[in-house]
C-alpha cells in the first residue's frame, strides 16, 4: 500500500524573514507551483500559490484591477519593484493560507482530499517525534496525479 512517505519529495522552502524578492526568484528558478514558507523554527507556516504571488504583486504595484482587457496605466517596472525591501513575512497576505499538512502514514486519497479542499497544488509532509516536528518534504499535484494514473 502506497503512503505519503512513498510520494514525498524534497521541496524548496523559504522562511518568513527571507527576502521576498529572493523567494519569488526561487519560485521561478525551481518552477515551483507554490511557495512553502516556514516559520523561524522550521514549521510550515504559509503556502503561497504562484498565482497568489502574481495577484499580490499586481495589487502592490498600484494596479486597481487584475488583468483588465486593456491596460494603459500599468507599468511592468511597478510590478518588478513590488517586492523590493520586503521580507516574506512582510509580504504575506494578512489572512495567509496555511499549508496542508499530512503525516508520512497518510494515504494518497487523504493527500488528494486535503489538496482539493485547500485548493493548493502542494501538501507538506511532516513527522512528529514528541514535541519536535520535522518537514520531510512535500507532495505536489503532479506527483499525486502520476501515482493515480500509473506514470507519465
PDB file of C-alpha atoms in Angstrom, residues 16-148:
ATOM      1  CA  UNK A  16       9.321  34.309   6.938  1.00  0.00           C
ATOM      2  CA  UNK A  17      12.398  36.502   7.445  1.00  0.00           C
ATOM      3  CA  UNK A  18      13.882  35.764   3.983  1.00  0.00           C
ATOM      4  CA  UNK A  19      13.883  38.435   1.293  1.00  0.00           C
ATOM      5  CA  UNK A  20      10.579  38.389  -0.641  1.00  0.00           C
ATOM      6  CA  UNK A  21      12.221  39.086  -3.990  1.00  0.00           C
ATOM      7  CA  UNK A  22      14.708  36.218  -3.457  1.00  0.00           C
ATOM      8  CA  UNK A  23      11.750  33.976  -2.551  1.00  0.00           C
ATOM      9  CA  UNK A  24       9.998  34.919  -5.792  1.00  0.00           C
ATOM     10  CA  UNK A  25      13.181  34.128  -7.709  1.00  0.00           C
ATOM     11  CA  UNK A  26      13.357  30.716  -6.012  1.00  0.00           C
ATOM     12  CA  UNK A  27       9.783  30.004  -7.062  1.00  0.00           C
ATOM     13  CA  UNK A  28      10.669  30.853 -10.669  1.00  0.00           C
ATOM     14  CA  UNK A  29      14.062  29.125 -10.747  1.00  0.00           C
ATOM     15  CA  UNK A  30      12.758  25.870  -9.273  1.00  0.00           C
ATOM     16  CA  UNK A  31       9.475  26.053 -11.236  1.00  0.00           C
ATOM     17  CA  UNK A  32       7.522  25.566  -8.008  1.00  0.00           C
ATOM     18  CA  UNK A  33       3.714  25.566  -8.095  1.00  0.00           C
ATOM     19  CA  UNK A  34       3.665  27.335  -4.726  1.00  0.00           C
ATOM     20  CA  UNK A  35       5.977  28.886  -2.183  1.00  0.00           C
ATOM     21  CA  UNK A  36       6.192  26.897   1.065  1.00  0.00           C
ATOM     22  CA  UNK A  37       7.013  29.328   3.879  1.00  0.00           C
ATOM     23  CA  UNK A  38       8.465  28.124   7.170  1.00  0.00           C
ATOM     24  CA  UNK A  39       8.415  29.994  10.469  1.00  0.00           C
ATOM     25  CA  UNK A  40      11.572  30.769  12.469  1.00  0.00           C
ATOM     26  CA  UNK A  41      11.755  27.223  13.880  1.00  0.00           C
ATOM     27  CA  UNK A  42      11.192  25.468  10.555  1.00  0.00           C
ATOM     28  CA  UNK A  43       7.493  24.616  10.866  1.00  0.00           C
ATOM     29  CA  UNK A  44       5.307  25.091   7.750  1.00  0.00           C
ATOM     30  CA  UNK A  45       3.677  28.499   8.271  1.00  0.00           C
ATOM     31  CA  UNK A  46       2.117  29.521   4.950  1.00  0.00           C
ATOM     32  CA  UNK A  47       1.600  28.361   1.396  1.00  0.00           C
ATOM     33  CA  UNK A  48       1.526  30.859  -1.446  1.00  0.00           C
ATOM     34  CA  UNK A  49       0.472  29.527  -4.858  1.00  0.00           C
ATOM     35  CA  UNK A  50       2.292  31.237  -7.724  1.00  0.00           C
ATOM     36  CA  UNK A  51      -0.972  32.794  -8.891  1.00  0.00           C
ATOM     37  CA  UNK A  52      -1.444  34.412  -5.471  1.00  0.00           C
ATOM     38  CA  UNK A  53       2.051  35.867  -5.724  1.00  0.00           C
ATOM     39  CA  UNK A  54       1.142  37.419  -9.081  1.00  0.00           C
ATOM     40  CA  UNK A  55      -2.029  38.850  -7.573  1.00  0.00           C
ATOM     41  CA  UNK A  56      -0.141  40.427  -4.685  1.00  0.00           C
ATOM     42  CA  UNK A  57       2.489  41.903  -6.984  1.00  0.00           C
ATOM     43  CA  UNK A  58      -0.172  43.476  -9.170  1.00  0.00           C
ATOM     44  CA  UNK A  59      -2.041  44.914  -6.192  1.00  0.00           C
ATOM     45  CA  UNK A  60       1.112  46.284  -4.546  1.00  0.00           C
ATOM     46  CA  UNK A  61       2.146  47.948  -7.768  1.00  0.00           C
ATOM     47  CA  UNK A  62      -0.988  50.117  -7.596  1.00  0.00           C
ATOM     48  CA  UNK A  63      -2.949  48.471 -10.384  1.00  0.00           C
ATOM     49  CA  UNK A  64      -6.606  48.614  -9.257  1.00  0.00           C
ATOM     50  CA  UNK A  65      -7.801  45.759 -11.460  1.00  0.00           C
ATOM     51  CA  UNK A  66      -6.105  42.495 -12.189  1.00  0.00           C
ATOM     52  CA  UNK A  67      -5.514  41.688 -15.831  1.00  0.00           C
ATOM     53  CA  UNK A  68      -8.083  44.010 -17.446  1.00  0.00           C
ATOM     54  CA  UNK A  69      -8.565  43.596 -21.179  1.00  0.00           C
ATOM     55  CA  UNK A  70      -6.862  46.909 -21.886  1.00  0.00           C
ATOM     56  CA  UNK A  71      -4.107  48.298 -19.693  1.00  0.00           C
ATOM     57  CA  UNK A  72      -2.827  51.726 -20.338  1.00  0.00           C
ATOM     58  CA  UNK A  73      -1.633  52.962 -16.950  1.00  0.00           C
ATOM     59  CA  UNK A  74       0.108  49.807 -15.760  1.00  0.00           C
ATOM     60  CA  UNK A  75       3.880  49.734 -15.996  1.00  0.00           C
ATOM     61  CA  UNK A  76       5.853  46.479 -15.768  1.00  0.00           C
ATOM     62  CA  UNK A  77       8.524  48.243 -13.711  1.00  0.00           C
ATOM     63  CA  UNK A  78       5.971  48.838 -10.953  1.00  0.00           C
ATOM     64  CA  UNK A  79       5.418  45.080 -10.547  1.00  0.00           C
ATOM     65  CA  UNK A  80       9.161  44.418 -10.510  1.00  0.00           C
ATOM     66  CA  UNK A  81       9.593  46.738  -7.565  1.00  0.00           C
ATOM     67  CA  UNK A  82       6.589  45.477  -5.610  1.00  0.00           C
ATOM     68  CA  UNK A  83       8.681  43.041  -3.521  1.00  0.00           C
ATOM     69  CA  UNK A  84      11.762  45.237  -3.068  1.00  0.00           C
ATOM     70  CA  UNK A  85      12.823  45.679   0.520  1.00  0.00           C
ATOM     71  CA  UNK A  86      10.202  43.301   1.925  1.00  0.00           C
ATOM     72  CA  UNK A  87      10.689  40.089   3.850  1.00  0.00           C
ATOM     73  CA  UNK A  88       8.475  37.139   3.034  1.00  0.00           C
ATOM     74  CA  UNK A  89       6.623  37.785   6.302  1.00  0.00           C
ATOM     75  CA  UNK A  90       6.058  41.453   5.382  1.00  0.00           C
ATOM     76  CA  UNK A  91       4.701  40.462   2.005  1.00  0.00           C
ATOM     77  CA  UNK A  92       2.394  37.619   3.080  1.00  0.00           C
ATOM     78  CA  UNK A  93      -1.299  38.435   2.884  1.00  0.00           C
ATOM     79  CA  UNK A  94      -2.872  39.323   6.238  1.00  0.00           C
ATOM     80  CA  UNK A  95      -5.064  36.251   6.040  1.00  0.00           C
ATOM     81  CA  UNK A  96      -2.375  33.839   4.909  1.00  0.00           C
ATOM     82  CA  UNK A  97      -3.252  30.386   3.679  1.00  0.00           C
ATOM     83  CA  UNK A  98      -1.884  27.749   5.997  1.00  0.00           C
ATOM     84  CA  UNK A  99      -0.275  24.797   4.258  1.00  0.00           C
ATOM     85  CA  UNK A 100      -1.936  21.421   4.143  1.00  0.00           C
ATOM     86  CA  UNK A 101      -0.063  19.088   6.477  1.00  0.00           C
ATOM     87  CA  UNK A 102      -0.064  15.304   6.470  1.00  0.00           C
ATOM     88  CA  UNK A 103       1.942  12.655   8.249  1.00  0.00           C
ATOM     89  CA  UNK A 104       4.046  10.054   6.468  1.00  0.00           C
ATOM     90  CA  UNK A 105       1.378   7.378   7.047  1.00  0.00           C
ATOM     91  CA  UNK A 106      -1.377   9.288   5.228  1.00  0.00           C
ATOM     92  CA  UNK A 107      -2.876   7.661   2.165  1.00  0.00           C
ATOM     93  CA  UNK A 108      -2.747   9.211  -1.306  1.00  0.00           C
ATOM     94  CA  UNK A 109      -6.531   9.688  -1.122  1.00  0.00           C
ATOM     95  CA  UNK A 110      -6.177  11.665   2.113  1.00  0.00           C
ATOM     96  CA  UNK A 111      -3.499  13.822   0.494  1.00  0.00           C
ATOM     97  CA  UNK A 112      -5.691  14.391  -2.581  1.00  0.00           C
ATOM     98  CA  UNK A 113      -8.685  15.313  -0.407  1.00  0.00           C
ATOM     99  CA  UNK A 114      -6.626  17.858   1.529  1.00  0.00           C
ATOM    100  CA  UNK A 115      -5.100  19.271  -1.650  1.00  0.00           C
ATOM    101  CA  UNK A 116      -8.524  19.792  -3.231  1.00  0.00           C
ATOM    102  CA  UNK A 117     -10.075  21.161  -0.022  1.00  0.00           C
ATOM    103  CA  UNK A 118      -7.291  23.744   0.297  1.00  0.00           C
ATOM    104  CA  UNK A 119      -7.233  24.335  -3.471  1.00  0.00           C
ATOM    105  CA  UNK A 120      -3.446  24.225  -3.443  1.00  0.00           C
ATOM    106  CA  UNK A 121      -1.119  22.017  -5.515  1.00  0.00           C
ATOM    107  CA  UNK A 122       1.288  21.343  -2.620  1.00  0.00           C
ATOM    108  CA  UNK A 123       0.873  19.475   0.675  1.00  0.00           C
ATOM    109  CA  UNK A 124       3.685  19.393   3.234  1.00  0.00           C
ATOM    110  CA  UNK A 125       4.612  16.074   4.838  1.00  0.00           C
ATOM    111  CA  UNK A 126       5.716  16.384   8.446  1.00  0.00           C
ATOM    112  CA  UNK A 127       6.802  13.912  11.064  1.00  0.00           C
ATOM    113  CA  UNK A 128       6.266  14.431  14.771  1.00  0.00           C
ATOM    114  CA  UNK A 129       8.559  12.945  17.367  1.00  0.00           C
ATOM    115  CA  UNK A 130       7.379  14.089  20.756  1.00  0.00           C
ATOM    116  CA  UNK A 131       7.338  17.884  20.688  1.00  0.00           C
ATOM    117  CA  UNK A 132       9.704  18.040  17.711  1.00  0.00           C
ATOM    118  CA  UNK A 133       8.335  18.380  14.192  1.00  0.00           C
ATOM    119  CA  UNK A 134      10.395  17.862  11.065  1.00  0.00           C
ATOM    120  CA  UNK A 135       9.493  18.637   7.478  1.00  0.00           C
ATOM    121  CA  UNK A 136      10.089  15.587   5.298  1.00  0.00           C
ATOM    122  CA  UNK A 137       9.261  17.420   2.072  1.00  0.00           C
ATOM    123  CA  UNK A 138       6.108  17.877   0.047  1.00  0.00           C
ATOM    124  CA  UNK A 139       3.762  16.115  -2.311  1.00  0.00           C
ATOM    125  CA  UNK A 140       2.801  18.088  -5.393  1.00  0.00           C
ATOM    126  CA  UNK A 141      -0.275  17.638  -7.547  1.00  0.00           C
ATOM    127  CA  UNK A 142       1.758  16.321 -10.477  1.00  0.00           C
ATOM    128  CA  UNK A 143       3.342  13.589  -8.321  1.00  0.00           C
ATOM    129  CA  UNK A 144      -0.077  12.644  -6.961  1.00  0.00           C
ATOM    130  CA  UNK A 145      -1.630  12.555 -10.436  1.00  0.00           C
ATOM    131  CA  UNK A 146       1.235  10.402 -11.684  1.00  0.00           C
ATOM    132  CA  UNK A 147       0.568   7.987  -8.810  1.00  0.00           C
ATOM    133  CA  UNK A 148      -3.140   7.760  -9.640  1.00  0.00           C
TER     134      UNK A 148
END
